Coordinates of C-alpha atoms in Angstrom, one line a residue:
Chain S
M1 CA 109.6 136.8 121.3
T2 CA 106.4 136.3 120.4
S3 CA 104.3 137.7 117.8
T4 CA 100.8 139.1 118.9
S5 CA 98.4 141.1 117.1
S6 CA 99.7 144.5 117.6
D7 CA 103.4 143.9 116.5
L8 CA 101.3 143.4 112.2
P9 CA 100.9 146.2 110.2
A10 CA 96.4 147.2 111.2
A11 CA 95.8 147.0 107.3
L12 CA 97.2 143.2 107.1
Q13 CA 95.9 142.0 109.8
E14 CA 92.5 143.5 108.6
A15 CA 93.5 142.5 105.4
I16 CA 94.2 139.0 106.4
T17 CA 91.0 138.5 109.0
R18 CA 88.4 140.4 106.6
R19 CA 89.4 138.8 103.0
H20 CA 87.5 136.8 101.4
V21 CA 88.4 133.8 99.0
H22 CA 87.6 133.0 95.7
D23 CA 90.9 132.2 94.0
G24 CA 91.1 129.0 96.5
T25 CA 93.2 130.5 99.3
A26 CA 93.3 130.9 102.3
H27 CA 95.9 132.9 105.0
A28 CA 96.6 132.9 108.8
I29 CA 98.7 134.5 111.0
V30 CA 101.2 133.3 113.0
S31 CA 102.8 133.7 116.1
T32 CA 107.0 132.0 116.9
E33 CA 104.7 130.4 119.6
L34 CA 103.1 128.7 116.9
K35 CA 99.7 129.5 117.1
I36 CA 97.5 130.9 114.4
I37 CA 96.5 134.8 115.9
H38 CA 94.1 135.7 113.1
C39 CA 93.4 134.1 109.5
S40 CA 90.6 134.9 107.3
A41 CA 87.2 133.9 107.3
D42 CA 87.0 130.4 105.4
F43 CA 89.6 129.3 106.9
G44 CA 88.0 127.4 108.4
R45 CA 86.7 125.3 105.5
F46 CA 89.7 123.4 105.0
L47 CA 89.5 122.2 109.2
P48 CA 87.4 119.3 110.5
E49 CA 83.5 120.5 110.1
N50 CA 83.8 120.2 114.9
T51 CA 86.8 122.0 115.2
A52 CA 85.9 124.8 117.5
Q53 CA 88.5 126.9 118.0
I54 CA 91.2 128.5 115.6
E55 CA 92.6 131.7 116.5
G56 CA 94.7 130.2 119.7
S57 CA 95.0 126.8 119.0
L58 CA 98.7 125.2 118.0
L59 CA 99.7 125.1 114.3
T60 CA 100.5 122.0 114.3
S61 CA 97.5 120.7 116.7
L62 CA 95.2 121.6 113.0
F63 CA 97.7 120.6 110.7
A64 CA 99.7 117.2 111.9
E65 CA 102.1 118.5 108.7
F66 CA 103.7 120.6 110.9
I67 CA 104.6 118.4 113.8
G68 CA 108.6 117.1 113.9
S69 CA 109.4 120.6 111.4
E70 CA 109.5 123.5 114.6
P71 CA 113.1 123.8 114.8
Y72 CA 113.4 123.8 110.7
L73 CA 111.0 126.4 111.1
R74 CA 112.4 128.8 113.7
A75 CA 114.9 128.2 111.7
L76 CA 113.2 129.9 108.7
L77 CA 112.4 133.0 110.7
H78 CA 115.2 134.1 110.2
N79 CA 115.9 133.4 107.1
P80 CA 114.7 136.3 103.3
D81 CA 114.8 133.3 101.1
E82 CA 113.5 130.4 102.0
H83 CA 109.9 129.3 103.3
Y84 CA 108.1 126.1 104.2
A85 CA 105.8 124.1 101.9
I86 CA 104.4 120.8 101.5
K87 CA 103.1 120.2 98.0
R88 CA 99.5 118.0 97.6
V89 CA 98.6 117.3 101.1
N90 CA 95.4 114.8 100.5
R91 CA 92.5 115.6 102.3
T92 CA 89.3 112.9 101.9
A93 CA 86.1 114.1 102.4
P94 CA 83.6 112.5 104.2
D95 CA 82.5 110.9 100.4
D96 CA 85.3 109.1 100.4
S97 CA 86.9 112.2 97.5
V98 CA 90.9 113.0 97.9
H99 CA 91.3 116.4 98.1
Y100 CA 95.1 118.2 97.4
L101 CA 96.3 121.0 99.4
D102 CA 99.2 122.7 99.5
L103 CA 100.7 124.5 102.8
E104 CA 103.2 126.9 103.2
L105 CA 104.9 129.1 105.5
T106 CA 107.0 132.3 104.7
G107 CA 108.4 134.9 107.8
F108 CA 107.0 138.6 107.4
D109 CA 110.2 140.1 107.7
P110 CA 113.8 138.3 108.4
Q111 CA 114.3 141.8 109.8
R112 CA 111.9 141.9 112.6
P113 CA 111.3 137.8 113.4
E114 CA 109.0 138.2 116.0
L115 CA 106.4 139.1 113.8
G116 CA 105.6 135.9 112.5
W117 CA 104.7 134.3 109.9
L118 CA 101.9 134.2 107.2
F119 CA 100.6 131.2 106.7
T120 CA 98.9 130.2 103.4
I121 CA 96.7 127.5 101.9
R122 CA 96.2 126.1 98.6
D123 CA 93.1 124.1 97.2
T124 CA 95.3 122.6 94.6
T125 CA 92.6 119.9 94.7
E126 CA 91.8 120.5 90.7
V127 CA 95.6 120.2 89.2
G128 CA 96.1 117.2 92.1
R129 CA 93.8 114.5 90.5
L130 CA 94.5 116.0 87.0
E131 CA 98.8 115.1 88.4
Q132 CA 97.4 112.4 90.2
S133 CA 95.7 110.7 87.0
L134 CA 98.4 111.2 84.4
I135 CA 100.7 109.7 87.6
Q136 CA 98.9 106.9 87.8
E137 CA 98.3 106.6 83.9
R138 CA 102.1 106.5 84.0
N139 CA 102.6 104.7 86.7
Q140 CA 100.5 102.2 85.3
L141 CA 102.0 102.0 81.8
R142 CA 105.4 101.4 83.9
L143 CA 103.8 98.4 85.4
A144 CA 102.5 96.6 81.6
R145 CA 105.9 97.6 80.2
R146 CA 107.6 95.6 82.9
E147 CA 105.3 92.9 82.3
L148 CA 105.6 93.4 78.7
A149 CA 109.1 93.0 79.3
L150 CA 109.0 89.6 81.3
V151 CA 106.3 88.0 79.0
N152 CA 108.9 88.9 76.2
R153 CA 111.8 87.4 77.6
E154 CA 110.2 84.3 78.9
L155 CA 109.1 83.8 74.9
S156 CA 113.0 84.3 74.0
R157 CA 113.7 81.7 76.3
L158 CA 110.9 79.3 75.0
D159 CA 112.2 80.6 71.2
Q160 CA 115.6 79.4 72.1
L161 CA 114.7 76.6 73.9
K162 CA 112.6 75.4 70.4
T163 CA 115.4 76.0 68.6
I164 CA 117.6 73.8 70.6
F165 CA 114.7 72.1 70.4
L166 CA 114.8 71.5 66.1
S167 CA 118.2 70.9 65.7
M168 CA 118.1 67.8 68.6
A169 CA 115.1 67.0 66.7
A170 CA 116.4 66.7 63.9
H171 CA 119.3 64.6 65.5
D172 CA 117.5 62.1 67.1
I173 CA 115.3 61.9 63.9
R174 CA 118.7 61.8 61.5
A175 CA 120.5 59.2 63.9
P176 CA 117.8 56.2 63.3
L177 CA 117.2 56.3 59.7
T178 CA 121.5 56.2 59.3
V179 CA 121.0 53.0 61.4
I180 CA 118.0 52.1 59.0
R181 CA 119.6 52.7 56.5
G182 CA 123.8 51.1 56.7
Y183 CA 121.0 48.2 57.8
V184 CA 119.1 47.9 54.6
E185 CA 122.1 48.4 52.6
I186 CA 123.7 45.6 54.4
L187 CA 120.4 43.1 54.0
T188 CA 120.6 44.4 50.6
S189 CA 124.1 43.3 50.3
M190 CA 123.5 39.9 51.3
A191 CA 121.1 39.3 49.0
E192 CA 122.9 39.6 46.2
I193 CA 125.7 39.0 46.5
N194 CA 125.3 35.3 48.2
P195 CA 121.2 34.8 48.6
V196 CA 121.9 31.4 49.0
D197 CA 124.2 31.0 52.8
I198 CA 122.2 34.5 54.4
D199 CA 122.7 33.7 57.6
F200 CA 119.4 34.0 58.9
D201 CA 119.8 34.3 62.5
E202 CA 121.6 37.4 61.8
F203 CA 119.1 38.3 58.9
A204 CA 116.6 38.3 62.1
A205 CA 119.1 40.2 64.3
F206 CA 119.2 43.0 61.2
L207 CA 115.8 43.6 60.8
N208 CA 115.6 43.6 64.7
T209 CA 117.2 46.7 64.8
I210 CA 115.7 48.4 61.5
R211 CA 112.2 47.2 63.3
V212 CA 114.2 49.4 67.2
Q213 CA 115.1 52.1 65.4
T214 CA 111.6 52.6 63.6
D215 CA 109.7 52.8 67.6
W216 CA 111.9 55.4 68.0
L217 CA 111.6 57.1 64.9
D218 CA 108.0 56.9 66.0
N219 CA 108.3 57.7 69.1
I220 CA 110.0 61.0 67.9
I221 CA 107.2 61.7 65.5
N222 CA 104.3 61.3 67.8
N223 CA 105.6 63.4 70.5
I224 CA 106.6 66.7 68.4
L225 CA 102.6 65.6 66.8
G226 CA 101.4 65.4 71.0
L227 CA 103.0 68.1 71.6
D228 CA 101.4 70.1 68.8
Q229 CA 98.4 69.5 68.9
I230 CA 99.0 70.6 72.7
E231 CA 99.7 73.7 72.2
N232 CA 97.0 74.7 70.0
D233 CA 95.0 73.0 72.3
Q234 CA 93.6 70.7 69.7
L235 CA 94.4 67.7 71.6
V236 CA 91.2 65.1 71.7
L237 CA 91.1 61.3 73.6
H238 CA 89.2 58.8 71.5
I239 CA 88.2 57.5 75.1
V240 CA 86.9 54.4 74.9
P241 CA 87.3 51.4 78.0
C242 CA 91.0 50.1 77.9
D243 CA 91.9 47.1 79.7
L244 CA 95.0 48.9 80.8
N245 CA 96.7 45.0 81.8
S246 CA 97.3 44.6 78.7
I247 CA 98.0 48.1 77.3
I248 CA 101.7 47.4 79.6
M249 CA 102.0 43.5 79.1
D250 CA 101.8 44.8 74.4
M251 CA 104.0 47.7 75.5
C252 CA 106.4 46.1 77.7
D253 CA 106.5 43.3 74.4
M254 CA 107.5 46.0 71.7
M255 CA 109.8 47.5 73.8
Q256 CA 112.1 44.3 74.9
A257 CA 113.7 44.7 71.7
T258 CA 114.6 48.6 72.4
A259 CA 115.7 47.1 75.7
K260 CA 118.0 44.0 74.9
L261 CA 119.6 46.3 71.7
N262 CA 121.1 48.7 75.0
Q263 CA 121.6 45.7 77.3
R264 CA 119.0 46.6 79.7
T265 CA 116.3 44.2 81.3
L266 CA 112.6 44.8 81.1
T267 CA 110.5 43.6 83.0
C268 CA 106.3 43.4 83.9
S269 CA 104.5 42.1 86.7
P270 CA 100.7 42.4 85.1
A271 CA 97.7 42.7 87.7
D272 CA 95.8 39.2 87.7
H273 CA 92.6 40.4 86.0
P274 CA 92.1 43.1 83.6
V275 CA 92.5 46.8 84.8
I276 CA 89.6 48.9 82.3
I277 CA 90.0 53.1 82.3
P278 CA 88.0 54.9 80.0
G279 CA 91.0 56.0 78.4
D280 CA 92.8 56.5 75.3
H281 CA 94.3 53.7 73.6
Q282 CA 97.0 55.3 71.7
R283 CA 98.3 57.5 74.0
L284 CA 97.6 55.2 76.2
Q285 CA 100.7 53.7 74.2
Q286 CA 102.7 56.8 74.2
I287 CA 103.2 57.9 78.1
L288 CA 103.8 54.1 78.7
Q289 CA 106.4 54.4 76.3
N290 CA 108.3 57.4 76.9
V291 CA 107.7 57.0 80.3
I292 CA 109.4 53.2 80.1
G293 CA 112.0 54.4 77.1
N294 CA 112.7 56.8 79.8
G295 CA 114.0 54.0 82.0
I296 CA 115.9 52.2 79.6
K297 CA 118.3 55.1 78.6
Y298 CA 119.4 56.7 81.3
N299 CA 120.3 53.5 82.6
Q300 CA 123.7 51.1 82.4
T301 CA 124.5 48.5 80.4
G302 CA 123.4 46.1 82.8
G303 CA 120.6 47.9 84.0
K304 CA 117.0 47.3 85.1
V305 CA 113.8 48.4 84.6
H306 CA 110.5 46.9 85.7
I307 CA 106.5 48.1 84.5
S308 CA 104.0 47.0 87.8
L309 CA 99.6 47.5 87.6
S310 CA 97.4 47.0 90.5
T311 CA 94.6 49.1 92.0
S312 CA 93.6 50.9 94.4
P313 CA 88.9 51.2 95.2
E314 CA 89.5 54.2 92.3
F315 CA 92.3 54.1 90.6
A316 CA 94.6 51.7 88.5
I317 CA 97.9 52.7 89.6
L318 CA 100.7 51.9 87.2
T319 CA 104.6 52.1 88.9
V320 CA 107.8 52.0 86.7
T321 CA 110.8 51.8 88.7
D322 CA 115.0 51.4 87.1
N323 CA 118.2 51.6 88.9
G324 CA 119.6 54.2 86.3
V325 CA 121.4 57.1 87.2
G326 CA 118.1 58.7 88.9
I327 CA 117.0 62.4 89.0
A328 CA 119.0 65.2 91.5
Q329 CA 115.8 66.3 94.1
D330 CA 116.3 69.9 93.1
Q331 CA 115.6 69.3 89.8
L332 CA 112.7 67.1 90.4
P333 CA 110.4 69.7 90.4
H334 CA 111.2 70.6 86.6
I335 CA 111.4 67.5 85.0
F336 CA 107.5 67.8 82.9
E337 CA 108.5 71.8 82.4
L338 CA 108.9 71.5 78.5
Y339 CA 111.9 71.2 77.1
Y340 CA 113.9 70.6 80.0
R341 CA 116.6 68.0 80.5
T342 CA 118.6 67.3 83.3
E343 CA 121.9 68.6 83.5
S344 CA 123.1 64.8 84.2
A345 CA 120.8 64.2 80.7
Q346 CA 123.1 66.8 79.4
K347 CA 125.8 65.7 80.0
S348 CA 125.0 62.7 79.1
Q349 CA 125.2 60.9 75.4
V350 CA 121.8 59.9 75.6
R351 CA 119.6 61.3 73.7
G352 CA 116.1 63.6 74.0
T353 CA 114.3 66.6 73.1
G354 CA 112.8 67.6 76.1
L355 CA 109.1 66.7 75.1
G356 CA 108.7 62.7 76.0
L357 CA 107.5 63.7 80.2
F358 CA 106.1 67.4 79.4
I359 CA 103.8 65.3 77.0
V360 CA 103.0 62.3 79.4
K361 CA 102.2 64.7 82.0
T362 CA 99.8 66.3 79.8
L363 CA 98.7 63.2 78.4
V364 CA 97.8 61.8 81.9
E365 CA 96.3 64.7 83.5
A366 CA 94.2 64.6 80.4
H367 CA 93.0 61.2 81.3
K368 CA 92.1 63.3 85.1
G369 CA 95.1 61.0 86.3
T370 CA 98.3 61.6 88.3
I371 CA 101.6 61.6 87.4
E372 CA 104.2 61.1 90.3
V373 CA 107.8 61.0 90.4
K374 CA 110.9 59.9 93.9
S375 CA 114.5 59.6 92.9
T376 CA 117.8 59.0 94.2
I377 CA 121.2 59.6 92.5
K378 CA 122.9 56.8 91.6
S379 CA 119.9 54.5 92.7
G380 CA 117.1 55.2 90.2
T381 CA 114.1 57.0 89.8
T382 CA 110.3 55.8 90.4
F383 CA 107.4 56.5 88.1
T384 CA 103.9 56.3 89.4
I385 CA 100.5 57.0 87.6
C386 CA 97.2 56.9 89.0
L387 CA 94.2 57.0 86.4
P388 CA 91.1 56.3 87.5
L389 CA 88.8 53.4 86.9
L390 CA 86.1 53.1 84.7
L391 CA 83.8 51.2 87.1
K392 CA 85.0 52.0 91.0
K393 CA 85.2 48.8 93.6
Chain L
M1 CA 103.0 105.1 131.0
R2 CA 105.0 107.6 129.1
T3 CA 103.5 109.5 125.8
V4 CA 105.9 109.8 122.9
Q5 CA 104.6 111.8 118.8
K6 CA 106.7 110.3 116.0
K7 CA 107.1 111.4 113.3
V8 CA 107.3 108.0 110.5
C9 CA 107.4 108.2 106.6
M10 CA 106.9 106.0 103.9
L11 CA 109.6 105.4 101.7
G12 CA 109.8 103.4 98.3
D13 CA 109.4 103.2 94.5
F14 CA 106.2 103.4 93.0
A15 CA 103.1 100.1 93.6
V16 CA 105.5 98.4 96.4
G17 CA 102.9 98.9 98.6
K18 CA 103.1 101.2 101.0
T19 CA 99.4 102.9 101.3
S20 CA 98.0 99.4 101.4
T21 CA 100.6 99.2 104.1
V22 CA 100.0 101.8 105.9
Q23 CA 96.0 101.5 105.4
R24 CA 96.5 97.5 107.0
F25 CA 98.3 98.9 109.9
V26 CA 95.8 102.2 110.6
E27 CA 92.2 100.6 109.2
G28 CA 92.7 96.0 109.3
I29 CA 91.2 96.7 105.7
F30 CA 93.0 95.8 102.3
D31 CA 91.8 96.8 98.8
D32 CA 93.1 95.3 96.1
R33 CA 93.0 98.7 93.2
Y34 CA 95.8 100.9 92.9
L35 CA 95.5 104.3 93.6
S36 CA 98.6 106.0 92.8
T37 CA 99.2 108.6 95.4
I38 CA 100.4 111.8 94.7
G39 CA 102.1 114.5 97.4
V40 CA 101.5 112.7 100.8
K41 CA 98.5 112.0 103.5
I42 CA 98.8 111.5 107.0
N43 CA 97.5 109.1 109.2
R44 CA 97.9 108.2 113.2
K45 CA 97.4 105.6 115.2
Q46 CA 98.0 104.9 118.8
L47 CA 100.0 101.4 119.9
T48 CA 101.5 100.8 122.9
V49 CA 105.0 99.5 123.2
D50 CA 106.4 97.9 126.6
D51 CA 105.5 101.5 128.9
Y52 CA 104.8 103.8 126.2
V53 CA 101.8 105.6 124.5
A54 CA 103.3 106.4 121.0
T55 CA 101.2 108.2 118.8
L56 CA 103.1 108.4 115.4
L57 CA 102.6 110.3 112.7
I58 CA 102.9 108.4 108.8
W59 CA 103.6 110.6 106.4
D60 CA 103.2 108.4 103.2
L61 CA 104.5 109.4 100.1
A62 CA 104.7 109.3 96.9
G63 CA 106.8 106.5 95.5
G64 CA 108.9 106.6 92.7
D65 CA 112.2 107.8 91.2
D66 CA 111.4 111.6 92.8
F67 CA 114.0 112.3 94.4
S68 CA 114.0 116.1 94.0
S69 CA 114.6 119.0 97.3
V70 CA 110.4 118.7 98.0
T71 CA 110.4 114.9 98.3
Q72 CA 113.6 116.1 100.6
S73 CA 111.6 118.8 102.8
Y74 CA 108.0 115.7 103.7
L75 CA 111.6 114.4 105.9
R76 CA 112.4 116.5 107.6
G77 CA 111.6 116.4 111.6
A78 CA 111.3 112.2 111.3
S79 CA 112.2 110.4 113.7
G80 CA 112.7 106.2 111.3
A81 CA 110.8 105.0 107.9
L82 CA 109.4 101.8 106.1
L83 CA 111.3 101.0 103.5
V84 CA 108.8 99.6 101.4
C85 CA 110.8 97.1 98.6
D86 CA 107.7 94.6 96.6
V87 CA 109.2 91.1 96.4
T88 CA 108.1 90.4 92.7
R89 CA 109.9 93.4 92.1
A90 CA 113.7 93.5 91.9
E91 CA 114.5 96.8 90.2
S92 CA 112.2 97.9 93.7
L93 CA 114.9 97.1 96.1
A94 CA 117.1 98.8 94.1
L95 CA 115.5 101.8 95.0
V96 CA 115.4 101.0 98.7
E97 CA 119.2 101.8 98.9
R98 CA 118.8 105.9 96.9
Y99 CA 115.6 106.5 99.7
A100 CA 118.0 104.8 102.7
A101 CA 120.6 107.7 101.5
Q102 CA 118.1 110.2 101.0
I103 CA 116.4 109.9 105.0
R104 CA 119.5 109.9 106.4
S105 CA 120.9 112.5 104.4
V106 CA 118.5 114.8 106.1
T107 CA 118.2 113.2 109.9
P108 CA 121.8 111.0 110.0
S109 CA 119.5 109.4 113.4
A110 CA 116.4 108.5 111.4
S111 CA 115.7 104.6 112.9
L112 CA 115.0 102.6 109.2
I113 CA 113.6 99.4 108.3
L114 CA 113.9 97.0 105.4
L115 CA 110.4 95.6 104.3
G116 CA 109.8 92.9 101.7
N117 CA 106.2 93.2 100.8
K118 CA 103.5 91.4 99.0
I119 CA 105.2 88.1 100.7
D120 CA 101.6 86.7 100.0
L121 CA 102.8 86.3 95.9
T122 CA 105.2 83.0 96.4
A123 CA 105.0 82.5 92.6
Q124 CA 106.0 85.0 91.7
R125 CA 108.3 86.2 94.3
T126 CA 112.1 87.2 92.7
V127 CA 113.3 89.2 95.7
S128 CA 114.8 86.2 97.8
D129 CA 115.3 86.0 102.4
S130 CA 119.2 86.6 101.3
D131 CA 118.4 89.4 99.0
L132 CA 116.8 90.9 101.5
E133 CA 119.2 90.0 104.1
A134 CA 121.8 91.1 102.0
F135 CA 120.3 94.4 101.0
S136 CA 119.5 95.2 105.3
K137 CA 123.5 95.3 105.6
R138 CA 124.2 97.5 103.4
I139 CA 121.9 99.6 103.9
N140 CA 122.2 98.6 107.9
C141 CA 119.1 98.4 109.3
G142 CA 116.7 95.8 110.1
W143 CA 114.1 93.7 107.5
L144 CA 110.7 92.0 107.7
T145 CA 108.5 90.6 104.9
T146 CA 105.2 91.7 105.1
S147 CA 102.4 91.8 102.9
A148 CA 99.5 94.3 103.0
K149 CA 97.0 92.1 101.9
T150 CA 96.8 89.4 104.4
G151 CA 98.4 91.6 107.3
Q152 CA 101.7 89.3 107.4
N153 CA 104.3 91.1 109.5
V154 CA 102.1 94.5 109.5
D155 CA 101.9 95.8 113.1
Q156 CA 105.0 93.7 113.8
A157 CA 107.0 96.6 111.8
F158 CA 105.4 99.7 112.7
V159 CA 105.7 98.0 116.5
Q160 CA 109.5 97.1 115.8
L161 CA 109.7 100.7 114.3
T162 CA 108.4 102.0 116.9
L163 CA 110.8 100.1 119.6
Q164 CA 113.8 100.9 117.8
I165 CA 112.5 105.0 117.7
I166 CA 112.0 104.8 121.3
A167 CA 115.3 103.3 122.4
K168 CA 117.7 105.7 120.3
S169 CA 116.0 109.1 122.4
H170 CA 116.6 107.2 125.2
L171 CA 119.5 106.6 124.0
A172 CA 120.0 110.9 122.8
E173 CA 118.4 110.9 127.0
H174 CA 121.2 109.8 128.6
D175 CA 124.4 111.2 126.5
D176 CA 122.6 114.7 127.1
P177 CA 121.1 114.9 130.4
A178 CA 119.8 118.0 128.7
T179 CA 117.4 117.0 126.7

C-alpha cells in the first residue's frame, strides 16, 4: 500500500508544507515508496543548489545515507518504538567548511503504516563543531600520551642500561687496578727482600703488565669522558693535519703488549707514504684503540689482528681485520648502538661496556668519515673506516 | 556491463587514516593534517571491475573505541568494510577484532579486508606482515598494507573489496534464483 497526500490529515500537511525554519529543522513527508510527498518551505536549503525537484523524488536519490537501509525502514513502519536516525552527517560546503546534520525517519502511525514517514532534518553544525573540536583534542591528547609512554619506556630502558653500564664500568676499572696493585706489591717485595738478585727480565715483564693494564684503564676512562661529551653535545675536535700512517704505526706498537699478554698476534701494513688527513690526533688514537682492542678481545688464543692503511683519490682507507669469534648477521646493524653488546660478547668472559663502537662511529662521523663492518661467525670481522684526505689526489 | 551500487564502511581506531584513505581513493590527494571525523561522511566513487560498473557509497565513520548502538545503526545495509589499523600502533590492530565482530553482528555476510595503513612510516612500524596475516586469519578476511600518503595499494584495497562483494552477490543469486 502506498501513502498519498490525501491519506494524511490536511492540517498536518498544511503545517509541514508551510512551516518556515527558525530552529534549524526541516520536515518532509515520505511515502512508503520512499518518495518525498511534501516538504517544509526551506527543506531545499539542506540539498545541493542544483537540486531541481524535491517533491516526487526518491529519498535515497537526495540522501545517499538511506541507501541500503530500505528493508529496515519498511520494517520500522510497523514498530511504534523505533525510529531511524543518522547523527552528525558531514556535509562539506563550497567554502570547504564542514556542516553537520541529524537525519531522522519516524513512522506516522504504526497502526496505519500506509501513511509513511515523517522525515526530520536537524542542523547540528554548532554542536557538531564543538563536539568535533572536543574529540579532536581528546584524540590528540591520547596520541601525545602514547608518544610520552613510548619515550618514557625508552628512557627507562636507557636508564637501566646506564645502571648496568655503571656496574660494568666499576668492575672494569677495578679489575686492572687489582692487577696493578698486585704487581706493584710483588715488585715492592722483590726490591725489599732481595734487591741484589732481582731478575730484570721478570721485573720488566711485570712492569709491562702494569703498563698494559694502565692503557686499558686509560681507554675506559677516555670512553666514559667521550660519552659524557657526546651526550652533552660538547664533543669538540681539535682538527689539525695528522699523518694517519704514523698514528697507526704508533698504535700498533703501543698495543703489542696487550696483544702479547692476550696471546694474540698484532700486525700492521702501513701505507708506503704519509697519509695526511684533517683530524684530532687524540681522537684518532681513541678510534684505533677501540677497534684494535675489540679485535684482540673478541678472539681466541693464537688469534690474529691485522691493520692496514691504503688510499683512494679522496679517502684514507683503514681496515682492521681479525679472525676472531665474529658477529651474527642479525646483530650487525646494532653494534654501533650505545651500550649494545652482542649476545656472544655477553655470554663470553670478555669485559666490555658497550661504549666503544658507539664512540668510534660518533668520532668517525665527526671526522666526516664512514665506518662499515663485515663479519662471519667463527671466521672473524673486518672494520673499514674511510676518512677524507686533507688534499684530494 | 552490469551496474551495482554498494555501501561499504571504513572502520578502525581513531587516527589510523580512514579519512585519508578515502580521500586518496576518491580525490587522489593526501593531507598531512589530522582532523578527527565525527558522525559519518559519505563519499561516492564509481569503478569498473570485471563486467561491472560499481558505485561505492563509502561510509567514513568516526574512529575510536565507541561500539555503541548508534555506531551499529550506521552499519546496516553495508555490503563490506575496510578494517583499518595503523602499522605504527599495535593497539589499533587489537581494536579491529571488535569492529569485525560488530559489523558481522549487523550484516553477517559483509565482505571484509584488513588494511595495515601508514606503511610508509617504515622506521616506526610495530605491526609486521606476519601480525597482519595472523590477525586476518583470526577474523577470516584478506589483508593488505597501504599508505594513504603515497597511495600504495589504496585503489587495490577498494577494488578487491568490490570484487569480493560482487562474488558474494553472484553466489547469493545462484543460491536463490528468485533474487
